Amino acid sequence: MSKTLKECRIPPKKRELFLQMRIETSEELLSYYPFRYEQLQCKPYDEWKTKDRIVIEARLITYPRSFRFKGSRTMTKFQVENEDDVFDIVIFNRPWASKMELGQTLTIIGNYEGNRKITAIQYNTKPLNEQLGIQPVYSLKYGLTQKNIHECITRCYETVRNEIADDVPSEYIRRYRLLHKRDALRMMHFPKSNEEVAQAIRTLKYEEFLKFHLAIQLIRKQNSESVLKEGKHFDFDDVFRLANHLPFPLTKDQVKAVNDILEDLQSQKIMYRLVQGDVGCGKTVVAGLAMYACCLAKKQAALLAPTEILAKQHYQSMKNLLKSTNLRIEVLYSALPTVIKK
């Protein structure tokens, strides 16, 4: 499926911008998914309220005038007319808007400010009826616009759509009622409804997790055959003796998870495990008991957290769990003074 962006007829300047985003092939560009979607609906003028997001099709009746302020920022003003009324339009940082010609028919998307005033977010000359419905919104970088990205993805998809192969086996596609990859990409970038977006996300997420699972299985298999470690020495009873001091009994699933982890720690194979569960189901206790087993084996253990707040919460949880032992417990995060970190 994969072709270069040049083969997909992406202009040179756009290819340079995509290269800065580490996008070099059709596969990478088609994997640049929208981060949200907008529903464009044409609401009757008499239903407009201040701050509403509106879309109108109207004819340009005054020459646009651009003004500079705060350095390089610009503000462009003009008037448009449709069958409902005459509207004053303001759009920021679009100096090229001053080159529009009188009589042009524009589609304007923006926020209604009341008194027939609209702050435009974007405008184009494409007929309104071709733009209504659900529209993808992409993360913008390096000067690219939504129009740029949409046009490039359109060219890319049209070039390779007949060559897009399924990475998920056909048996799984049938069993789990997934889409074919070509259809999923079409619905992701050019959806006709929210239902199509949901179907595309479901299929692409399944593919991503399947690839991740297979990669982990491959690494696990390779390491089990070639990488061995020294098993840790500790007594299971000592670990569960600590668990008996908890103010609540472990659930059957927690006991099983702890047993599986302890067996891995004592073996010569590298452990690859994911503990999955809802918030508050007791995953931290399982991790704490595994860390305690490492300490019983005369080793150190560390629990990593993505935020300072979570690190502090885990620190307090570990203190409560291990308060009956003489183990030293510390917490480290970036805001701590350097002296304490050392």
Tab-separated table of N, CA, C and O in Angstrom, residues 27 31 165-168 181 204-218:
chain	number	residue	atom	x	y	z
A	27	GLU	N	1.122	5.624	3.803
A	27	GLU	CA	0.640	4.933	4.999
A	27	GLU	C	0.708	5.838	6.221
A	27	GLU	O	-0.222	5.885	7.035
A	31	SER	N	-2.463	7.618	8.283
A	31	SER	CA	-2.542	7.324	9.718
A	31	SER	C	-2.536	8.593	10.562
A	31	SER	O	-2.523	8.520	11.791
A	165	ALA	N	-4.350	-2.998	1.688
A	165	ALA	CA	-4.600	-4.390	2.109
A	165	ALA	C	-4.978	-4.434	3.586
A	165	ALA	O	-4.645	-3.535	4.362
A	166	ASP	N	-5.672	-5.493	3.973
A	166	ASP	CA	-6.054	-5.683	5.370
A	166	ASP	C	-4.895	-6.295	6.144
A	166	ASP	O	-4.323	-7.309	5.731
A	167	ASP	N	-4.543	-5.675	7.279
A	167	ASP	CA	-3.541	-6.258	8.169
A	167	ASP	C	-4.173	-7.276	9.115
A	167	ASP	O	-3.497	-8.174	9.610
A	168	VAL	N	-5.459	-7.112	9.362
A	168	VAL	CA	-6.183	-8.044	10.235
A	168	VAL	C	-6.648	-9.232	9.399
A	168	VAL	O	-7.237	-9.051	8.324
A	181	LYS	N	-9.744	-2.483	5.809
A	181	LYS	CA	-8.880	-1.330	6.084
A	181	LYS	C	-9.207	-0.156	5.148
A	181	LYS	O	-9.252	1.000	5.578
A	204	LEU	N	-9.872	0.375	13.503
A	204	LEU	CA	-8.467	0.783	13.548
A	204	LEU	C	-7.858	0.551	14.930
A	204	LEU	O	-6.677	0.234	15.052
A	205	LYS	N	-8.668	0.688	15.973
A	205	LYS	CA	-8.173	0.388	17.325
A	205	LYS	C	-7.904	-1.105	17.475
A	205	LYS	O	-6.908	-1.498	18.093
A	206	TYR	N	-8.798	-1.911	16.921
A	206	TYR	CA	-8.588	-3.361	16.993
A	206	TYR	C	-7.278	-3.721	16.285
A	206	TYR	O	-6.478	-4.509	16.804
A	207	GLU	N	-7.059	-3.160	15.104
A	207	GLU	CA	-5.830	-3.443	14.369
A	207	GLU	C	-4.598	-3.016	15.166
A	207	GLU	O	-3.602	-3.741	15.243
A	208	GLU	N	-4.669	-1.837	15.775
A	208	GLU	CA	-3.529	-1.332	16.549
A	208	GLU	C	-3.211	-2.247	17.729
A	208	GLU	O	-2.044	-2.587	17.971
A	209	PHE	N	-4.239	-2.670	18.456
A	209	PHE	CA	-4.010	-3.534	19.612
A	209	PHE	C	-3.543	-4.925	19.185
A	209	PHE	O	-2.740	-5.551	19.884
A	210	LEU	N	-4.039	-5.407	18.057
A	210	LEU	CA	-3.604	-6.709	17.562
A	210	LEU	C	-2.112	-6.663	17.225
A	210	LEU	O	-1.358	-7.574	17.594
A	211	LYS	N	-1.683	-5.603	16.544
A	211	LYS	CA	-0.265	-5.467	16.208
A	211	LYS	C	0.596	-5.351	17.466
A	211	LYS	O	1.670	-5.940	17.564
A	212	PHE	N	0.093	-4.574	18.444
A	212	PHE	CA	0.834	-4.407	19.700
A	212	PHE	C	0.969	-5.746	20.418
A	212	PHE	O	2.049	-6.112	20.893
A	213	HIS	N	-0.137	-6.495	20.475
A	213	HIS	CA	-0.119	-7.787	21.155
A	213	HIS	C	0.847	-8.756	20.469
A	213	HIS	O	1.620	-9.454	21.139
A	214	LEU	N	0.817	-8.781	19.141
A	214	LEU	CA	1.710	-9.679	18.404
A	214	LEU	C	3.170	-9.286	18.602
A	214	LEU	O	4.042	-10.151	18.723
A	215	ALA	N	3.436	-7.970	18.629
A	215	ALA	CA	4.813	-7.508	18.842
A	215	ALA	C	5.317	-7.926	20.222
A	215	ALA	O	6.456	-8.389	20.373
A	216	ILE	N	4.464	-7.771	21.238
A	216	ILE	CA	4.852	-8.162	22.595
A	216	ILE	C	5.078	-9.671	22.667
A	216	ILE	O	6.046	-10.146	23.291
A	217	GLN	N	4.198	-10.436	22.011
A	217	GLN	CA	4.361	-11.894	22.006
A	217	GLN	C	5.675	-12.300	21.346
A	217	GLN	O	6.369	-13.212	21.808
A	218	LEU	N	6.024	-11.613	20.248
A	218	LEU	CA	7.274	-11.924	19.550
A	218	LEU	C	8.482	-11.604	20.422
A	218	LEU	O	9.414	-12.407	20.541
